[in-house]
Short mmCIF file of C-alpha atoms (C1' of nucleotides) in Angstrom, two decimals:
data_model
loop_
_atom_site.label_atom_id
_atom_site.label_comp_id
_atom_site.label_asym_id
_atom_site.label_seq_id
_atom_site.Cartn_x
_atom_site.Cartn_y
_atom_site.Cartn_z
CA UNK A 1 -71.18 -2.97 15.93
CA UNK A 2 -68.56 -5.56 14.33
CA UNK A 3 -68.61 -6.22 11.16
CA UNK A 4 -68.94 -9.96 11.87
CA UNK A 5 -71.17 -12.04 14.78
CA UNK A 6 -68.00 -13.54 17.07
CA UNK A 7 -67.28 -16.86 17.37
CA UNK A 8 -67.86 -18.59 14.03
CA UNK A 9 -65.98 -22.21 14.65
CA UNK A 10 -68.94 -22.37 17.70
CA UNK A 11 -71.66 -21.29 16.20
CA UNK A 12 -70.71 -23.96 12.99
CA UNK A 13 -70.00 -26.40 15.84
CA UNK A 14 -73.08 -26.02 17.70
CA UNK A 15 -75.16 -25.95 14.31
CA UNK A 16 -73.78 -29.12 12.69
CA UNK A 17 -74.21 -31.44 16.05
CA UNK A 18 -78.12 -30.51 16.06
CA UNK A 19 -78.85 -30.78 12.76
CA UNK A 20 -76.88 -34.19 12.67
CA UNK A 21 -78.61 -35.05 15.64
CA UNK A 22 -82.00 -33.91 14.06
CA UNK A 23 -82.11 -35.39 10.85
CA UNK A 24 -78.60 -37.49 10.59
CA UNK A 25 -75.77 -37.15 9.03
CA UNK A 26 -76.28 -37.57 5.32
CA UNK A 27 -79.06 -35.58 5.07
CA UNK A 28 -77.45 -32.52 6.56
CA UNK A 29 -75.74 -30.55 3.89
CA UNK A 30 -73.06 -28.01 4.37
CA UNK A 31 -74.81 -25.27 3.23
CA UNK A 32 -77.47 -26.08 5.32
CA UNK A 33 -75.17 -26.32 8.48
CA UNK A 34 -73.78 -22.66 7.59
CA UNK A 35 -76.77 -21.08 6.95
CA UNK A 36 -78.19 -22.09 10.43
CA UNK A 37 -74.87 -20.81 12.08
CA UNK A 38 -75.51 -17.33 9.68
CA UNK A 39 -72.72 -18.13 7.69
CA UNK A 40 -71.94 -19.91 3.99
CA UNK A 41 -71.03 -22.89 3.02
CA UNK A 42 -67.23 -21.57 1.84
CA UNK A 43 -66.84 -20.34 5.44
CA UNK A 44 -67.55 -23.68 6.80
CA UNK A 45 -64.50 -25.14 4.65
CA UNK A 46 -62.39 -22.21 5.58
CA UNK A 47 -62.40 -23.45 9.27
CA UNK A 48 -62.81 -27.57 8.46
CA UNK A 49 -61.29 -29.65 6.29
CA UNK A 50 -63.93 -31.36 5.78
CA UNK A 51 -67.87 -32.08 6.37
CA UNK A 52 -67.14 -34.71 9.69
CA UNK A 53 -64.00 -32.66 10.56
CA UNK A 54 -67.09 -30.20 12.63
CA UNK A 55 -67.27 -33.01 15.14
CA UNK A 56 -64.10 -33.62 16.32
CA UNK A 57 -62.57 -30.03 17.51
CA UNK A 58 -62.04 -31.25 20.72
CA UNK A 59 -59.60 -34.22 19.87
CA UNK A 60 -56.57 -32.51 19.22
CA UNK A 61 -56.90 -30.74 22.31
CA UNK A 62 -57.30 -34.19 24.18
CA UNK A 63 -54.41 -35.87 22.69
CA UNK A 64 -52.22 -32.67 23.80
CA UNK A 65 -53.13 -33.06 27.63
CA UNK A 66 -53.03 -37.10 27.36
CA UNK A 67 -49.41 -37.10 25.53
CA UNK A 68 -48.60 -33.88 28.43
CA UNK A 69 -49.97 -36.17 31.25
CA UNK A 70 -47.87 -38.89 30.41
CA UNK A 71 -44.68 -36.95 29.92
CA UNK A 72 -44.89 -35.56 33.41
CA UNK A 73 -45.52 -39.12 34.73
CA UNK A 74 -43.02 -40.53 36.83
CA UNK A 75 -40.15 -42.58 34.38
CA UNK A 76 -40.34 -45.95 36.66
CA UNK A 77 -44.09 -46.30 36.45
CA UNK A 78 -44.29 -49.47 34.08
CA UNK A 79 -45.70 -47.89 30.40
CA UNK A 80 -49.44 -49.06 30.32
CA UNK A 81 -49.66 -47.52 33.75
CA UNK A 82 -48.47 -44.04 32.55
CA UNK A 83 -50.93 -44.25 29.57
CA UNK A 84 -53.91 -45.53 31.74
CA UNK A 85 -52.83 -42.88 34.73
CA UNK A 86 -53.32 -39.86 31.65
CA UNK A 87 -56.74 -41.14 30.60
CA UNK A 88 -57.60 -41.19 34.27
CA UNK A 89 -57.01 -37.73 34.61
CA UNK A 90 -58.20 -36.40 30.94
CA UNK A 91 -61.28 -38.46 31.85
CA UNK A 92 -61.68 -36.46 34.85
CA UNK A 93 -60.66 -32.98 33.63
CA UNK A 94 -62.38 -33.20 29.60
CA UNK A 95 -65.11 -35.21 29.94
CA UNK A 96 -67.12 -35.67 33.09
CA UNK A 97 -68.10 -32.39 33.08
CA UNK A 98 -69.75 -32.38 30.17
CA UNK A 99 -70.84 -35.61 29.99
CA UNK A 100 -74.53 -34.80 28.15
CA UNK A 101 -72.59 -33.13 25.56
CA UNK A 102 -70.24 -36.15 24.85
CA UNK A 103 -73.24 -38.63 24.71
CA UNK A 104 -75.30 -36.77 22.38
CA UNK A 105 -71.76 -36.45 20.13
CA UNK A 106 -70.91 -39.87 20.12
CA UNK A 107 -74.63 -41.42 19.37
CA UNK A 108 -74.40 -39.05 16.40
CA UNK A 109 -71.01 -40.82 15.82
CA UNK A 110 -72.55 -44.39 16.46
CA UNK A 111 -75.25 -43.40 13.75
CA UNK A 112 -73.03 -43.13 10.96
CA UNK A 113 -70.14 -45.21 9.14
CA UNK A 114 -68.66 -42.12 7.97
CA UNK A 115 -68.43 -40.38 11.25
CA UNK A 116 -67.15 -43.73 12.88
CA UNK A 117 -64.39 -44.32 10.62
CA UNK A 118 -63.35 -40.86 11.10
CA UNK A 119 -63.40 -41.58 15.19
CA UNK A 120 -61.52 -44.47 14.42
CA UNK A 121 -58.64 -42.48 12.64
CA UNK A 122 -58.60 -40.18 15.41
CA UNK A 123 -57.87 -43.01 18.06
CA UNK A 124 -55.44 -44.32 15.60
CA UNK A 125 -53.60 -41.14 15.60
CA UNK A 126 -54.00 -40.83 19.20
CA UNK A 127 -52.36 -44.32 19.87
CA UNK A 128 -49.45 -43.63 17.79
CA UNK A 129 -49.01 -40.71 19.35
CA UNK A 130 -48.86 -42.38 23.12
CA UNK A 131 -46.52 -45.04 21.46
CA UNK A 132 -44.20 -41.88 20.20
CA UNK A 133 -44.18 -40.32 23.96
CA UNK A 134 -43.99 -44.00 25.36
CA UNK A 135 -40.52 -44.37 23.22
CA UNK A 136 -39.22 -41.55 23.83
CA UNK A 137 -39.31 -42.19 27.56
CA UNK A 138 -37.32 -45.27 26.33
CA UNK A 139 -39.85 -48.06 25.82
CA UNK A 140 -38.62 -50.00 22.80
CA UNK A 141 -41.46 -49.03 19.96
CA UNK A 142 -43.00 -52.79 19.72
CA UNK A 143 -44.11 -52.23 23.82
CA UNK A 144 -45.26 -48.73 23.44
CA UNK A 145 -47.55 -49.93 20.67
CA UNK A 146 -49.11 -52.19 22.49
CA UNK A 147 -49.53 -50.56 25.88
CA UNK A 148 -50.74 -47.87 24.02
CA UNK A 149 -53.45 -49.65 22.50
CA UNK A 150 -53.89 -51.85 25.06
CA UNK A 151 -54.84 -48.83 27.14
CA UNK A 152 -57.15 -47.39 24.04
CA UNK A 153 -58.67 -51.04 24.38
CA UNK A 154 -59.76 -50.58 27.89
CA UNK A 155 -60.41 -47.02 27.50
CA UNK A 156 -62.94 -48.07 24.75
CA UNK A 157 -64.53 -50.65 26.82
CA UNK A 158 -64.90 -48.64 29.93
CA UNK A 159 -66.12 -45.52 27.74
CA UNK A 160 -68.81 -47.82 26.61
CA UNK A 161 -69.75 -48.90 30.12
CA UNK A 162 -69.89 -44.98 30.33
CA UNK A 163 -71.94 -44.21 27.82
CA UNK A 164 -75.15 -46.78 28.87
CA UNK A 165 -78.31 -45.24 30.17
CA UNK A 166 -78.39 -45.47 33.73
CA UNK A 167 -74.64 -45.98 34.35
CA UNK A 168 -73.61 -43.97 37.50
CA UNK A 169 -70.47 -44.70 38.00
CA UNK A 170 -67.29 -42.02 36.46
CA UNK A 171 -65.59 -42.86 33.39
CA UNK A 172 -62.43 -42.79 35.57
CA UNK A 173 -63.48 -45.65 37.79
CA UNK A 174 -64.90 -47.63 35.38
CA UNK A 175 -61.54 -47.61 33.69
CA UNK A 176 -59.59 -49.75 35.90
CA UNK A 177 -62.07 -52.68 36.02
CA UNK A 178 -61.70 -52.40 32.45
CA UNK A 179 -57.76 -52.93 32.74
CA UNK A 180 -58.82 -56.05 35.20
CA UNK A 181 -61.11 -57.51 32.60
CA UNK A 182 -58.57 -57.33 29.93
CA UNK A 183 -55.39 -58.71 31.46
CA UNK A 184 -57.71 -61.47 33.09
CA UNK A 185 -58.91 -62.31 29.27
CA UNK A 186 -55.59 -62.00 27.94
CA UNK A 187 -53.66 -64.21 30.49
CA UNK A 188 -56.40 -67.15 30.39
CA UNK A 189 -54.71 -67.76 27.15
CA UNK A 190 -52.55 -69.85 25.43
CA UNK B 1 -66.88 -62.72 -29.41
CA UNK B 2 -67.87 -62.05 -26.00
CA UNK B 3 -69.69 -59.00 -25.47
CA UNK B 4 -67.20 -57.90 -22.96
CA UNK B 5 -64.03 -58.73 -21.78
CA UNK B 6 -64.37 -60.67 -18.64
CA UNK B 7 -63.14 -60.27 -15.04
CA UNK B 8 -64.22 -56.49 -14.84
CA UNK B 9 -63.69 -56.17 -11.25
CA UNK B 10 -60.28 -57.74 -11.32
CA UNK B 11 -59.37 -55.51 -13.80
CA UNK B 12 -60.79 -52.08 -11.99
CA UNK B 13 -59.01 -53.76 -8.89
CA UNK B 14 -55.49 -54.55 -10.72
CA UNK B 15 -55.80 -51.07 -12.42
CA UNK B 16 -56.85 -49.10 -9.36
CA UNK B 17 -53.44 -50.36 -7.13
CA UNK B 18 -51.54 -49.62 -9.76
CA UNK B 19 -52.48 -46.28 -10.25
CA UNK B 20 -52.37 -45.31 -7.03
CA UNK B 21 -49.00 -47.10 -6.89
CA UNK B 22 -47.96 -44.97 -9.61
CA UNK B 23 -48.84 -41.18 -8.32
CA UNK B 24 -51.33 -41.97 -5.33
CA UNK B 25 -55.13 -42.14 -4.36
CA UNK B 26 -55.67 -38.66 -4.54
CA UNK B 27 -54.36 -37.53 -7.66
CA UNK B 28 -56.05 -40.96 -9.34
CA UNK B 29 -59.70 -40.03 -10.32
CA UNK B 30 -62.40 -42.88 -10.71
CA UNK B 31 -62.49 -41.69 -14.34
CA UNK B 32 -59.02 -42.24 -14.76
CA UNK B 33 -59.30 -46.23 -12.83
CA UNK B 34 -62.16 -46.98 -15.60
CA UNK B 35 -60.41 -45.69 -18.53
CA UNK B 36 -57.26 -47.91 -17.70
CA UNK B 37 -59.66 -51.33 -16.99
CA UNK B 38 -61.13 -49.96 -20.45
CA UNK B 39 -64.54 -49.67 -18.72
CA UNK B 40 -66.62 -46.23 -17.71
CA UNK B 41 -66.82 -44.73 -14.65
CA UNK B 42 -70.43 -45.76 -13.96
CA UNK B 43 -69.39 -49.19 -14.23
CA UNK B 44 -67.06 -48.70 -11.74
CA UNK B 45 -69.47 -47.43 -8.98
CA UNK B 46 -71.60 -50.39 -10.32
CA UNK B 47 -68.99 -52.61 -8.89
CA UNK B 48 -67.98 -50.80 -5.91
CA UNK B 49 -70.01 -48.35 -3.57
CA UNK B 50 -66.72 -45.73 -3.75
CA UNK B 51 -63.74 -45.16 -4.63
CA UNK B 52 -61.59 -46.35 -1.61
CA UNK B 53 -63.66 -49.71 -2.06
CA UNK B 54 -61.96 -50.94 -4.82
CA UNK B 55 -59.14 -51.40 -2.64
CA UNK B 56 -60.69 -53.62 0.05
CA UNK B 57 -62.22 -56.65 -2.21
CA UNK B 58 -60.63 -59.34 0.18
CA UNK B 59 -61.99 -58.05 3.37
CA UNK B 60 -65.07 -60.05 3.20
CA UNK B 61 -64.08 -62.73 2.40
CA UNK B 62 -60.94 -62.47 5.12
CA UNK B 63 -64.14 -61.91 7.88
CA UNK B 64 -65.96 -65.00 6.70
CA UNK B 65 -63.21 -66.91 6.90
CA UNK B 66 -62.39 -66.21 10.38
CA UNK B 67 -65.49 -66.50 11.70
CA UNK B 68 -65.76 -69.76 10.60
CA UNK B 69 -63.12 -70.61 11.92
CA UNK B 70 -64.02 -69.58 15.18
CA UNK B 71 -67.36 -71.36 15.06
CA UNK B 72 -65.15 -74.79 14.38
CA UNK B 73 -62.96 -74.10 17.78
CA UNK B 74 -63.16 -76.36 20.39
CA UNK B 75 -65.60 -74.81 22.52
CA UNK B 76 -63.80 -75.13 25.59
CA UNK B 77 -60.65 -73.21 24.81
CA UNK B 78 -60.78 -69.85 25.64
CA UNK B 79 -61.67 -66.93 24.03
CA UNK B 80 -58.56 -65.27 22.89
CA UNK B 81 -57.24 -68.35 22.03
CA UNK B 82 -60.16 -69.58 19.70
CA UNK B 83 -59.67 -65.87 17.87
CA UNK B 84 -56.22 -66.29 17.87
CA UNK B 85 -56.00 -69.82 15.96
CA UNK B 86 -58.64 -68.45 13.45
CA UNK B 87 -56.41 -65.57 12.85
CA UNK B 88 -53.02 -68.17 12.51
CA UNK B 89 -55.11 -70.35 9.75
CA UNK B 90 -56.00 -67.54 7.80
CA UNK B 91 -52.88 -65.48 7.83
CA UNK B 92 -51.49 -69.58 6.15
CA UNK B 93 -54.09 -69.54 3.65
CA UNK B 94 -54.72 -66.24 2.57
CA UNK B 95 -52.50 -64.44 3.31
CA UNK B 96 -48.82 -65.51 3.30
CA UNK B 97 -48.89 -67.36 -0.36
CA UNK B 98 -50.05 -63.37 -1.49
CA UNK B 99 -47.44 -61.81 0.58
CA UNK B 100 -46.40 -59.03 -2.19
CA UNK B 101 -49.26 -58.44 -3.25
CA UNK B 102 -50.40 -57.59 0.37
CA UNK B 103 -47.47 -55.31 0.98
CA UNK B 104 -47.96 -53.59 -1.91
CA UNK B 105 -51.48 -52.82 -0.88
CA UNK B 106 -50.49 -52.13 2.18
CA UNK B 107 -47.99 -49.67 1.21
CA UNK B 108 -50.56 -47.44 -0.57
CA UNK B 109 -53.16 -47.77 2.16
CA UNK B 110 -50.22 -46.22 4.80
CA UNK B 111 -49.56 -43.44 1.82
CA UNK B 112 -53.12 -42.44 2.56
CA UNK B 113 -55.35 -41.14 5.77
CA UNK B 114 -58.56 -42.04 3.53
CA UNK B 115 -57.59 -45.08 2.82
CA UNK B 116 -56.17 -45.66 6.45
CA UNK B 117 -59.37 -44.58 7.61
CA UNK B 118 -61.27 -47.02 5.51
CA UNK B 119 -59.03 -50.20 6.81
CA UNK B 120 -59.48 -49.26 10.23
CA UNK B 121 -63.15 -49.60 9.71
CA UNK B 122 -62.70 -52.90 8.23
CA UNK B 123 -60.85 -54.07 11.04
CA UNK B 124 -63.50 -52.64 13.53
CA UNK B 125 -66.06 -54.39 11.84
CA UNK B 126 -64.13 -57.46 12.11
CA UNK B 127 -63.71 -57.24 15.30
CA UNK B 128 -67.30 -56.70 15.85
CA UNK B 129 -68.00 -60.31 14.30
CA UNK B 130 -65.48 -61.70 16.00
CA UNK B 131 -67.04 -60.45 19.44
CA UNK B 132 -70.26 -61.56 18.22
CA UNK B 133 -69.02 -64.92 17.75
CA UNK B 134 -67.82 -65.18 20.71
CA UNK B 135 -70.64 -64.19 22.67
CA UNK B 136 -73.03 -66.74 20.49
CA UNK B 137 -70.58 -69.19 22.15
CA UNK B 138 -71.23 -68.02 25.42
CA UNK B 139 -69.07 -65.17 26.43
CA UNK B 140 -70.13 -62.33 27.54
CA UNK B 141 -70.27 -59.33 25.44
CA UNK B 142 -67.67 -56.87 27.49
CA UNK B 143 -65.09 -59.93 27.18
CA UNK B 144 -65.94 -60.59 23.72
CA UNK B 145 -65.00 -57.33 23.25
CA UNK B 146 -61.92 -57.02 24.96
CA UNK B 147 -60.98 -60.33 23.45
CA UNK B 148 -61.49 -59.42 19.95
CA UNK B 149 -59.53 -56.70 20.35
CA UNK B 150 -56.61 -57.85 22.08
CA UNK B 151 -56.46 -60.68 19.25
CA UNK B 152 -57.17 -57.73 16.42
CA UNK B 153 -53.82 -55.95 18.38
CA UNK B 154 -51.67 -58.75 18.26
CA UNK B 155 -52.25 -59.54 15.00
CA UNK B 156 -51.70 -55.98 13.75
CA UNK B 157 -48.57 -55.98 15.86
CA UNK B 158 -47.50 -59.31 13.91
CA UNK B 159 -48.67 -57.63 10.74
CA UNK B 160 -46.60 -54.41 10.96
CA UNK B 161 -43.49 -57.06 11.46
CA UNK B 162 -44.08 -59.07 8.93
CA UNK B 163 -44.34 -56.29 6.49
CA UNK B 164 -40.89 -54.93 6.88
CA UNK B 165 -38.23 -55.29 4.40
CA UNK B 166 -36.05 -58.21 5.43
CA UNK B 167 -38.66 -60.25 7.98
CA UNK B 168 -38.21 -63.79 6.80
CA UNK B 169 -40.52 -65.27 9.35
CA UNK B 170 -44.41 -66.14 8.44
CA UNK B 171 -47.20 -64.00 9.71
CA UNK B 172 -48.24 -67.07 11.96
CA UNK B 173 -44.90 -67.52 13.54
CA UNK B 174 -44.85 -63.96 14.34
CA UNK B 175 -48.64 -63.78 15.89
CA UNK B 176 -47.50 -65.56 19.25
CA UNK B 177 -44.68 -63.23 19.65
CA UNK B 178 -46.70 -60.40 19.97
CA UNK B 179 -49.12 -61.99 22.06
CA UNK B 180 -46.65 -62.98 24.56
CA UNK B 181 -45.67 -59.54 24.20
CA UNK B 182 -48.61 -58.36 24.73
CA UNK B 183 -49.02 -60.21 27.88
CA UNK B 184 -45.79 -58.98 29.32
CA UNK B 185 -47.19 -55.61 28.81
CA UNK B 186 -50.52 -55.86 30.29
CA UNK B 187 -49.20 -58.09 33.31
CA UNK B 188 -46.41 -55.35 33.88
CA UNK B 189 -49.10 -52.58 35.32
CA UNK B 190 -51.10 -52.37 38.10
"C1'" DT C 1 -84.70 -71.11 -35.85
"C1'" DA C 2 -87.05 -67.50 -33.91
"C1'" DT C 3 -88.26 -65.39 -29.25
"C1'" DG C 4 -88.18 -62.96 -25.64
"C1'" DG C 5 -85.93 -62.38 -20.92
"C1'" DT C 6 -81.58 -61.34 -18.66
"C1'" DG C 7 -78.26 -58.77 -16.98
"C1'" DA C 8 -73.67 -56.51 -17.42
"C1'" DT C 9 -72.64 -51.87 -19.25
"C1'" DT C 10 -72.95 -47.21 -20.69
"C1'" DG C 11 -74.93 -41.84 -21.13
"C1'" DC C 12 -77.67 -38.51 -18.88
"C1'" DA C 13 -78.59 -35.31 -16.01
"C1'" DC C 14 -77.97 -33.75 -11.61
"C1'" DA C 15 -76.78 -32.94 -5.87
"C1'" DA C 16 -73.34 -32.48 -3.30
"C1'" DG C 17 -68.58 -31.94 -0.97
"C1'" DC C 18 -64.46 -29.52 -1.96
"C1'" DT C 19 -60.76 -25.72 -3.76
"C1'" DG C 20 -58.44 -21.80 -5.76
"C1'" DA C 21 -58.49 -16.94 -6.73
"C1'" DA C 22 -60.25 -12.52 -6.33
"C1'" DA C 23 -63.04 -9.31 -4.12
"C1'" DT C 24 -65.14 -7.24 0.40
"C1'" DC C 25 -64.85 -3.98 4.23
"C1'" DA C 26 -64.96 -3.20 9.19
"C1'" DC C 27 -61.22 -2.53 12.27
"C1'" DA C 28 -56.51 -1.59 14.21
"C1'" DC C 29 -52.61 0.68 13.77
"C1'" DT C 30 -49.93 4.66 12.31
"C1'" DA D 1 -56.47 10.14 7.24
"C1'" DG D 2 -54.19 6.63 5.04
"C1'" DT D 3 -52.83 1.84 4.92
"C1'" DG D 4 -52.64 -3.09 6.18
"C1'" DT D 5 -54.82 -7.65 8.10
"C1'" DG D 6 -57.79 -11.15 8.02
"C1'" DA D 7 -62.80 -13.11 8.12
"C1'" DT D 8 -65.84 -13.92 5.11
"C1'" DT D 9 -68.09 -13.89 0.66
"C1'" DT D 10 -68.42 -14.66 -4.18
"C1'" DC D 11 -67.86 -17.38 -8.17
"C1'" DA D 12 -66.51 -20.79 -11.05
"C1'" DG D 13 -64.87 -25.67 -11.75
"C1'" DC D 14 -63.55 -30.61 -10.85
"C1'" DT D 15 -64.69 -34.86 -8.29
"C1'" DT D 16 -67.41 -38.61 -5.95
"C1'" DG D 17 -71.32 -40.40 -6.29
"C1'" DT D 18 -76.93 -41.76 -8.07
"C1'" DG D 19 -81.40 -42.52 -10.16
"C1'" DC D 20 -83.41 -43.80 -14.79
"C1'" DA D 21 -83.65 -45.33 -19.27
"C1'" DA D 22 -81.38 -47.08 -23.06
"C1'" DT D 23 -78.37 -50.38 -25.13
"C1'" DC D 24 -77.38 -55.08 -26.97
"C1'" DA D 25 -75.16 -59.82 -27.13
"C1'" DC D 26 -76.01 -63.93 -24.75
"C1'" DC D 27 -79.05 -68.11 -23.35
"C1'" DA D 28 -83.59 -70.88 -22.68
"C1'" DT D 29 -87.18 -72.21 -24.58
"C1'" DA D 30 -90.89 -72.92 -27.45
#
DNA sequence: TATGGTGATTGCACAAGCTGAAATCACACT
DNA sequence: AGTGTGATTTCAGCTTGTGCAATCACCATA
């Protein structure tokens, strides 16, 4: 008999998502999450630096994949295309298959300002990471930041569509449409 | 003799900015801020819903001005131009004159992840507000979101330049350059 | 001048988030 | 058998944030 039940982190993440979904983020205490996972509050904080972070276990992996994908891309591609290609691959590889969990998680985040701020923070870090890779590829920093930001903006627009109930297209297919719409909007100005 | 010294909010904001600047956000307690402003911790929380918010007194006014400016803009302007025009006016009216304070505040925010998240949250709320005004002007919601996001992206790029030491141009003048760079980046993709 | 309402401030008690330090003890390795 | 590792736990404590009741100068009105 093992000393402890395995997969403590997974149990905490699952318990947290369930509880946030059932009763909301604010009405759920860390002690409650730990209890449902058959652990203590202190153990929760051994695995996650704060209460919000339990919902963002995926984002580090996501960022790694995207960065790798950009690094592997053809060096002649314009920066925005390199980023968009990476986002498409990752959408297929990591998001599309787990659509229900992703949507459920997104609903929880959308219901709470604190979680939205954390999500924005993760997106900002990802944007900076993307810009850094582009800069390493020879892009000048200002252009790299704009390309990364534009790609993330299109991604956000596509994601919003993708999470709408009744939407049947894949995230990967929605992204190019969002990019076209962005280009149209930007070109129509000035 | 008045019962209390006047301008409690101003004193709290000033004390907070000074302390955050001197010793960092995390190392500063709310009790400390209140003490320097000759008030109590409880009074701090009467004026600000949380510790971070003391740095963001300006953002509500900023948002109001931008929204008003867009509402007042010519209805025939493309959405992005309407937003950019508003950002330029507000840059001149509210930011350029207080450049030193703005830069100091920005340095404090840049030094702390919690504050960055709050800043991102404020920007997101502003983006949504802009998109809402554009939608009210007849724009479809998806386009409104992209126009608002693109304008904020350019604004961010221009702001980063503006806060660089040695930069002499005004924020208003830097914005069109950022927009041109964004357009170039977006157009270069396929 | 008297009177009573207003409202910013305060003290107190308490929930919840988060942390450092020390103790526990199955498991693996020797 | 003996020892070290490391995930977990307990505990004590600090900080953030909130609800509630009390204070008391100021002000409008009689």
